[in-house]
Amino acid sequence: FRNNKIMMTSTSSSQTHVHNFHANDLIWAKLKGLPPWPAIVLNSNSEPLTSDISVGKILVMFYGTKEKALMRPCDLFPYNENRHQFEVPRKHKGFNEGMNEIRQSAGLGVDPLFTRDFDAIAAPR
């Protein structure tokens, strides 16, 4: 059985929200110790990519750093729905560059707010 989408269920208050993530979806990926990071879904198959990877993990690429990671669906959030909440300048290395990259991918263009040169303090690994 091959399914090209992953479903995420999150509960807030009494409502349940279901998000389907597909390859090329623009997202926010939350890593421990870092703010939600702009990213893109690379492979959303429900089958494992290799025998060492559990079913349900989603391969993403972080904008700004170009690093990749397998993420749990519960750590991913749709870009447009959460843009106004998460889209703020940060001092983390690659974050502001990543913000302009995801904005361009979304057809929003470069925002001068994210072109400032901050001291680098951290980036996703």
Coordinates of N, CA, C and O in Angstrom, one line a residue:
F1 N 0.8 -1.2 0.0 CA 0.0 0.0 0.0 C 0.9 1.2 0.0 O 1.8 1.4 0.8
R2 N 0.7 2.1 -0.9 CA 1.5 3.3 -1.0 C 0.5 4.5 -0.9 O -0.4 4.7 -1.7
N3 N 0.8 5.4 0.0 CA 0.0 6.6 0.2 C 1.0 7.8 0.1 O 2.0 7.8 0.8
N4 N 0.6 8.8 -0.7 CA 1.5 9.9 -0.9 C 1.2 11.1 0.0 O 1.6 12.2 -0.2
K5 N 0.5 10.9 1.1 CA 0.3 11.9 2.0 C 0.4 11.4 3.5 O 0.1 10.3 3.8
I6 N 0.8 12.3 4.3 CA 0.8 12.0 5.8 C -0.2 12.9 6.4 O -0.4 14.0 6.1
M7 N -0.9 12.3 7.4 CA -1.9 13.1 8.1 C -1.4 13.4 9.5 O -0.8 12.6 10.1
M8 N -1.6 14.7 9.9 CA -1.3 15.1 11.2 C -2.5 15.5 11.9 O -3.3 16.3 11.4
T9 N -2.7 15.0 13.1 CA -3.8 15.4 13.9 C -3.3 16.1 15.2 O -2.4 15.6 15.8
S10 N -3.8 17.3 15.4 CA -3.4 18.0 16.6 C -4.7 18.4 17.3 O -5.7 18.8 16.6
T11 N -4.7 18.4 18.6 CA -5.9 18.8 19.3 C -5.7 20.2 20.0 O -4.7 20.3 20.7
S12 N -6.6 21.1 19.8 CA -6.5 22.4 20.5 C -8.0 22.7 20.9 O -8.9 22.6 20.1
S13 N -8.1 23.0 22.2 CA -9.5 23.1 22.8 C -10.3 21.9 22.5 O -9.8 20.8 22.8
S14 N -11.4 22.0 21.9 CA -12.2 20.8 21.6 C -12.2 20.5 20.2 O -12.9 19.6 19.8
Q15 N -11.4 21.2 19.4 CA -11.4 20.9 17.9 C -10.2 20.0 17.6 O -9.1 20.2 18.2
T16 N -10.3 19.2 16.6 CA -9.2 18.4 16.0 C -8.9 18.9 14.6 O -9.8 19.0 13.8
H17 N -7.7 19.2 14.4 CA -7.3 19.7 13.0 C -6.4 18.6 12.4 O -5.5 18.0 13.0
V18 N -6.7 18.3 11.1 CA -6.0 17.3 10.4 C -5.3 18.0 9.2 O -5.9 18.8 8.4
H19 N -4.0 17.8 9.1 CA -3.2 18.4 8.0 C -2.6 17.3 7.2 O -2.0 16.4 7.7
N20 N -2.7 17.4 5.9 CA -2.1 16.5 4.9 C -0.8 17.1 4.4 O -0.9 18.2 3.8
F21 N 0.3 16.5 4.6 CA 1.5 17.1 4.0 C 1.9 16.3 2.8 O 2.0 15.1 2.8
H22 N 2.2 17.0 1.7 CA 2.7 16.4 0.5 C 4.0 17.0 0.1 O 4.5 18.0 0.6
A23 N 4.7 16.3 -0.8 CA 6.0 16.7 -1.2 C 5.9 18.1 -1.8 O 4.8 18.5 -2.4
N24 N 6.8 19.0 -1.5 CA 6.9 20.4 -1.9 C 6.0 21.3 -1.1 O 5.9 22.5 -1.4
D25 N 5.3 20.8 0.0 CA 4.5 21.7 0.8 C 5.5 22.6 1.6 O 6.5 22.1 2.1
L26 N 5.2 23.9 1.8 CA 5.9 24.8 2.6 C 5.4 24.7 4.0 O 4.2 24.7 4.3
I27 N 6.4 24.5 5.0 CA 6.0 24.3 6.3 C 6.9 25.0 7.3 O 7.9 25.6 6.9
W28 N 6.5 24.9 8.6 CA 7.4 25.3 9.7 C 7.7 24.0 10.4 O 6.8 23.2 10.6
A29 N 9.0 23.8 10.6 CA 9.4 22.5 11.3 C 10.0 22.9 12.7 O 10.9 23.8 12.8
K30 N 9.5 22.3 13.7 CA 9.9 22.6 15.1 C 10.9 21.6 15.6 O 10.6 20.5 15.8
L31 N 12.2 22.1 15.9 CA 13.2 21.3 16.5 C 13.4 21.7 17.9 O 13.3 22.9 18.2
K32 N 13.7 20.8 18.8 CA 14.0 21.2 20.2 C 15.0 22.2 20.3 O 16.1 22.1 19.7
G33 N 14.8 23.3 21.1 CA 15.7 24.3 21.3 C 15.8 25.4 20.3 O 16.6 26.3 20.4
L34 N 15.0 25.3 19.2 CA 15.0 26.3 18.1 C 13.6 26.8 17.9 O 12.7 26.0 18.2
P35 N 13.5 28.0 17.3 CA 12.2 28.4 16.9 C 11.7 27.6 15.7 O 12.4 26.9 15.1
P36 N 10.3 27.6 15.5 CA 9.9 27.0 14.2 C 10.6 27.5 13.1 O 10.8 28.7 12.9
W37 N 11.2 26.6 12.2 CA 12.1 26.9 11.1 C 11.4 26.8 9.8 O 10.7 25.8 9.6
P38 N 11.6 27.7 8.8 CA 11.0 27.5 7.5 C 11.6 26.3 6.8 O 12.8 26.1 6.8
A39 N 10.7 25.5 6.2 CA 11.2 24.3 5.6 C 10.3 23.9 4.5 O 9.2 24.4 4.3
I40 N 10.7 22.8 3.7 CA 9.9 22.3 2.7 C 9.8 20.8 2.8 O 10.8 20.1 3.2
V41 N 8.7 20.2 2.6 CA 8.5 18.7 2.6 C 9.2 18.1 1.3 O 8.9 18.5 0.2
L42 N 10.1 17.2 1.5 CA 10.7 16.5 0.4 C 10.1 15.2 0.0 O 10.0 14.9 -1.2
N43 N 9.6 14.4 1.0 CA 9.1 13.1 0.7 C 8.0 12.8 1.8 O 8.4 12.7 3.0
S44 N 6.8 12.7 1.4 CA 5.8 12.5 2.4 C 5.1 11.1 2.3 O 4.0 10.9 2.8
N45 N 5.8 10.2 1.7 CA 5.3 8.8 1.6 C 5.1 8.2 3.0 O 5.9 8.4 3.9
S46 N 4.0 7.5 3.1 CA 3.8 6.8 4.4 C 4.6 5.6 4.6 O 4.6 5.0 5.7
E47 N 5.3 5.2 3.5 CA 6.2 4.0 3.6 C 7.6 4.5 4.0 O 7.9 5.7 3.7
P48 N 8.3 3.7 4.7 CA 9.7 4.2 5.1 C 10.6 4.4 3.9 O 10.4 3.7 2.9
L49 N 11.5 5.3 4.0 CA 12.4 5.5 2.9 C 13.5 4.4 2.9 O 13.9 4.1 1.8
T50 N 13.9 3.9 4.0 CA 14.7 2.7 4.1 C 14.2 1.9 5.2 O 13.4 2.3 6.0
S51 N 14.8 0.7 5.4 CA 14.3 -0.2 6.4 C 14.6 0.3 7.8 O 14.0 -0.1 8.8
D52 N 15.6 1.3 8.0 CA 15.9 1.9 9.3 C 15.0 3.0 9.7 O 15.1 3.5 10.8
I53 N 14.1 3.5 8.8 CA 13.3 4.6 9.1 C 11.9 4.2 9.3 O 11.3 3.5 8.5
S54 N 11.3 4.6 10.4 CA 9.9 4.2 10.7 C 8.9 4.9 9.8 O 9.1 6.0 9.4
V55 N 7.8 4.2 9.6 CA 6.7 4.7 8.9 C 6.2 6.0 9.6 O 6.1 6.0 10.8
G56 N 5.8 7.0 8.8 CA 5.2 8.2 9.3 C 6.2 9.3 9.5 O 5.7 10.4 9.7
K57 N 7.5 9.1 9.3 CA 8.4 10.2 9.4 C 8.4 11.0 8.0 O 8.1 10.4 7.0
I58 N 8.6 12.3 8.1 CA 8.6 13.1 6.9 C 9.9 13.7 6.7 O 10.5 14.3 7.6
L59 N 10.5 13.6 5.5 CA 11.8 14.2 5.2 C 11.6 15.6 4.8 O 10.8 15.9 3.9
V60 N 12.3 16.5 5.5 CA 12.1 18.0 5.2 C 13.5 18.6 4.9 O 14.5 18.0 5.4
M61 N 13.6 19.7 4.2 CA 14.8 20.4 4.0 C 14.5 21.8 4.6 O 13.5 22.5 4.3
F62 N 15.5 22.3 5.5 CA 15.4 23.6 6.1 C 15.9 24.6 5.2 O 17.0 24.5 4.7
Y63 N 15.1 25.7 5.0 CA 15.5 26.8 4.2 C 16.6 27.5 5.0 O 16.6 27.5 6.2
G64 N 17.5 28.1 4.3 CA 18.6 28.9 4.9 C 19.8 28.0 5.2 O 20.9 28.5 5.0
T65 N 19.7 26.8 5.7 CA 20.8 25.9 5.9 C 20.9 24.8 4.9 O 22.0 24.2 4.8
K66 N 19.9 24.5 4.2 CA 19.8 23.4 3.3 C 20.0 22.0 3.9 O 20.2 21.0 3.2
E67 N 19.9 21.9 5.2 CA 20.1 20.7 5.9 C 18.7 19.9 5.9 O 17.7 20.5 5.7
K68 N 18.8 18.6 6.0 CA 17.6 17.8 5.9 C 17.5 17.0 7.2 O 18.4 16.7 7.9
A69 N 16.2 16.7 7.5 CA 15.9 15.9 8.7 C 14.6 15.1 8.5 O 13.8 15.5 7.8
L70 N 14.5 14.0 9.2 CA 13.3 13.2 9.3 C 12.5 13.8 10.5 O 13.0 13.8 11.6
M71 N 11.3 14.2 10.2 CA 10.5 14.9 11.3 C 9.2 14.1 11.6 O 8.7 13.5 10.6
R72 N 8.8 14.2 12.8 CA 7.4 13.7 13.1 C 6.4 14.6 12.6 O 6.6 15.9 12.7
P73 N 5.3 14.2 12.1 CA 4.2 15.1 11.6 C 3.7 16.1 12.7 O 3.4 17.2 12.4
C74 N 3.8 15.7 14.0 CA 3.3 16.6 15.0 C 4.2 17.8 15.2 O 3.9 18.7 15.9
D75 N 5.4 17.7 14.6 CA 6.4 18.8 14.7 C 6.4 19.7 13.5 O 7.2 20.6 13.4
L76 N 5.4 19.5 12.6 CA 5.3 20.3 11.4 C 4.0 21.1 11.4 O 3.0 20.6 11.8
F77 N 4.1 22.3 10.8 CA 2.9 23.2 10.8 C 2.9 23.8 9.4 O 3.9 24.3 8.9
P78 N 1.7 23.9 8.8 CA 1.6 24.6 7.5 C 2.1 26.0 7.5 O 1.8 26.8 8.4
Y79 N 2.8 26.4 6.4 CA 3.5 27.7 6.4 C 2.5 28.8 6.4 O 2.5 29.7 7.3
N80 N 1.6 28.9 5.5 CA 0.7 30.0 5.3 C -0.2 30.2 6.6 O -0.4 31.3 7.0
E81 N -0.7 29.1 7.1 CA -1.6 29.2 8.3 C -0.9 29.8 9.5 O -1.6 30.3 10.4
N82 N 0.4 29.6 9.6 CA 1.2 30.0 10.8 C 2.2 31.1 10.5 O 3.0 31.4 11.4
R83 N 2.1 31.7 9.3 CA 3.1 32.7 8.9 C 3.2 33.9 9.8 O 4.2 34.3 10.3
H84 N 2.0 34.4 10.1 CA 2.0 35.7 10.9 C 2.4 35.4 12.4 O 2.9 36.3 13.0
Q85 N 2.3 34.2 12.8 CA 2.7 33.9 14.2 C 4.2 33.6 14.3 O 4.9 34.0 15.2
F86 N 4.8 32.9 13.3 CA 6.2 32.5 13.4 C 7.2 33.3 12.6 O 8.4 33.2 12.8
E87 N 6.7 34.1 11.6 CA 7.6 34.9 10.7 C 8.1 36.2 11.4 O 7.5 37.2 11.2
V88 N 9.1 36.0 12.2 CA 9.8 37.2 12.8 C 11.3 37.0 12.6 O 11.8 35.9 12.6
P89 N 12.1 38.1 12.6 CA 13.5 38.0 12.4 C 14.1 37.3 13.6 O 13.7 37.5 14.8
R90 N 15.2 36.5 13.4 CA 15.9 35.8 14.5 C 17.4 35.9 14.3 O 17.8 36.2 13.2
K91 N 18.1 35.7 15.3 CA 19.6 35.8 15.2 C 20.2 34.5 14.9 O 21.4 34.4 14.8
H92 N 19.4 33.4 14.7 CA 20.0 32.1 14.4 C 20.6 32.1 13.0 O 19.9 32.6 12.1
K93 N 21.7 31.5 12.9 CA 22.4 31.4 11.6 C 21.5 30.8 10.6 O 21.0 29.7 10.8
G94 N 21.3 31.4 9.4 CA 20.5 30.9 8.3 C 19.0 31.1 8.4 O 18.3 30.9 7.4
F95 N 18.5 31.6 9.6 CA 17.1 31.7 9.7 C 16.5 32.8 8.8 O 15.6 32.6 8.1
N96 N 17.1 34.0 8.9 CA 16.6 35.1 8.1 C 16.7 34.8 6.6 O 15.8 35.2 5.8
E97 N 17.8 34.2 6.2 CA 18.0 33.8 4.8 C 16.9 32.8 4.4 O 16.3 32.9 3.4
G98 N 16.6 31.9 5.3 CA 15.6 30.9 5.1 C 14.2 31.5 5.0 O 13.4 31.1 4.2
M99 N 14.0 32.6 5.8 CA 12.7 33.3 5.7 C 12.5 33.9 4.3 O 11.4 33.8 3.7
N100 N 13.5 34.5 3.8 CA 13.4 35.1 2.4 C 13.2 34.0 1.4 O 12.5 34.1 0.4
E101 N 13.9 32.8 1.6 CA 13.8 31.7 0.6 C 12.4 31.2 0.6 O 11.8 30.9 -0.5
I102 N 11.8 30.9 1.8 CA 10.4 30.4 1.8 C 9.4 31.4 1.3 O 8.5 31.1 0.6
R103 N 9.7 32.7 1.6 CA 8.8 33.8 1.1 C 8.8 33.8 -0.4 O 7.7 33.9 -1.0
Q104 N 9.9 33.6 -1.0 CA 10.0 33.6 -2.5 C 9.3 32.4 -3.0 O 8.6 32.4 -4.0
S105 N 9.5 31.2 -2.4 CA 8.8 30.0 -2.8 C 7.3 30.1 -2.7 O 6.6 29.5 -3.5
A106 N 6.9 30.9 -1.8 CA 5.4 31.1 -1.6 C 4.9 32.2 -2.4 O 3.7 32.6 -2.4
G107 N 5.8 32.9 -3.2 CA 5.3 34.0 -4.1 C 5.2 35.3 -3.4 O 4.5 36.2 -3.9
L108 N 5.8 35.4 -2.2 CA 5.6 36.7 -1.4 C 6.7 37.7 -1.6 O 6.6 38.8 -1.3
G109 N 7.9 37.2 -2.2 CA 9.0 38.1 -2.4 C 9.8 38.3 -1.2 O 9.5 37.9 -0.1
V110 N 11.0 39.0 -1.4 CA 11.9 39.2 -0.3 C 11.4 40.3 0.6 O 10.8 41.3 0.1
D111 N 11.5 40.2 1.9 CA 11.2 41.2 2.9 C 12.4 41.7 3.5 O 13.3 41.0 4.0
P112 N 12.6 43.1 3.4 CA 13.9 43.7 3.9 C 14.1 43.4 5.4 O 15.2 43.5 5.9
L113 N 13.0 43.1 6.1 CA 13.1 42.8 7.5 C 14.0 41.6 7.8 O 14.7 41.5 8.8
F114 N 14.1 40.7 6.8 CA 14.9 39.5 6.9 C 16.3 39.6 6.2 O 16.9 38.5 6.0
T115 N 16.7 40.7 5.8 CA 18.0 40.9 5.1 C 19.1 41.5 6.0 O 20.2 41.6 5.6
R116 N 18.7 41.8 7.3 CA 19.6 42.3 8.2 C 20.6 41.2 8.6 O 20.3 40.0 8.7
D117 N 21.9 41.6 8.8 CA 22.9 40.6 9.1 C 23.0 40.5 10.7 O 23.6 41.4 11.3
F118 N 22.5 39.4 11.2 CA 22.6 39.1 12.6 C 23.8 38.2 12.9 O 24.3 37.5 12.1
D119 N 24.3 38.3 14.1 CA 25.4 37.4 14.6 C 24.8 36.0 14.6 O 23.7 35.8 15.1
A120 N 25.5 35.0 14.1 CA 25.0 33.6 14.1 C 25.2 33.0 15.5 O 26.3 33.1 16.1
I121 N 24.1 32.4 16.0 CA 24.3 31.7 17.3 C 23.8 30.2 17.2 O 24.3 29.5 18.0
A122 N 23.0 29.9 16.2 CA 22.7 28.4 16.1 C 22.0 28.2 14.8 O 21.5 29.1 14.2
A123 N 22.0 26.9 14.4 CA 21.2 26.5 13.2 C 20.8 25.1 13.4 O 21.4 24.4 14.1
P124 N 19.8 24.6 12.7 CA 19.3 23.2 12.8 C 20.4 22.3 12.3 O 21.1 22.6 11.4
R125 N 20.5 21.2 13.0 CA 21.5 20.1 12.6 C 20.8 18.9 12.3 O 19.8 18.5 12.8

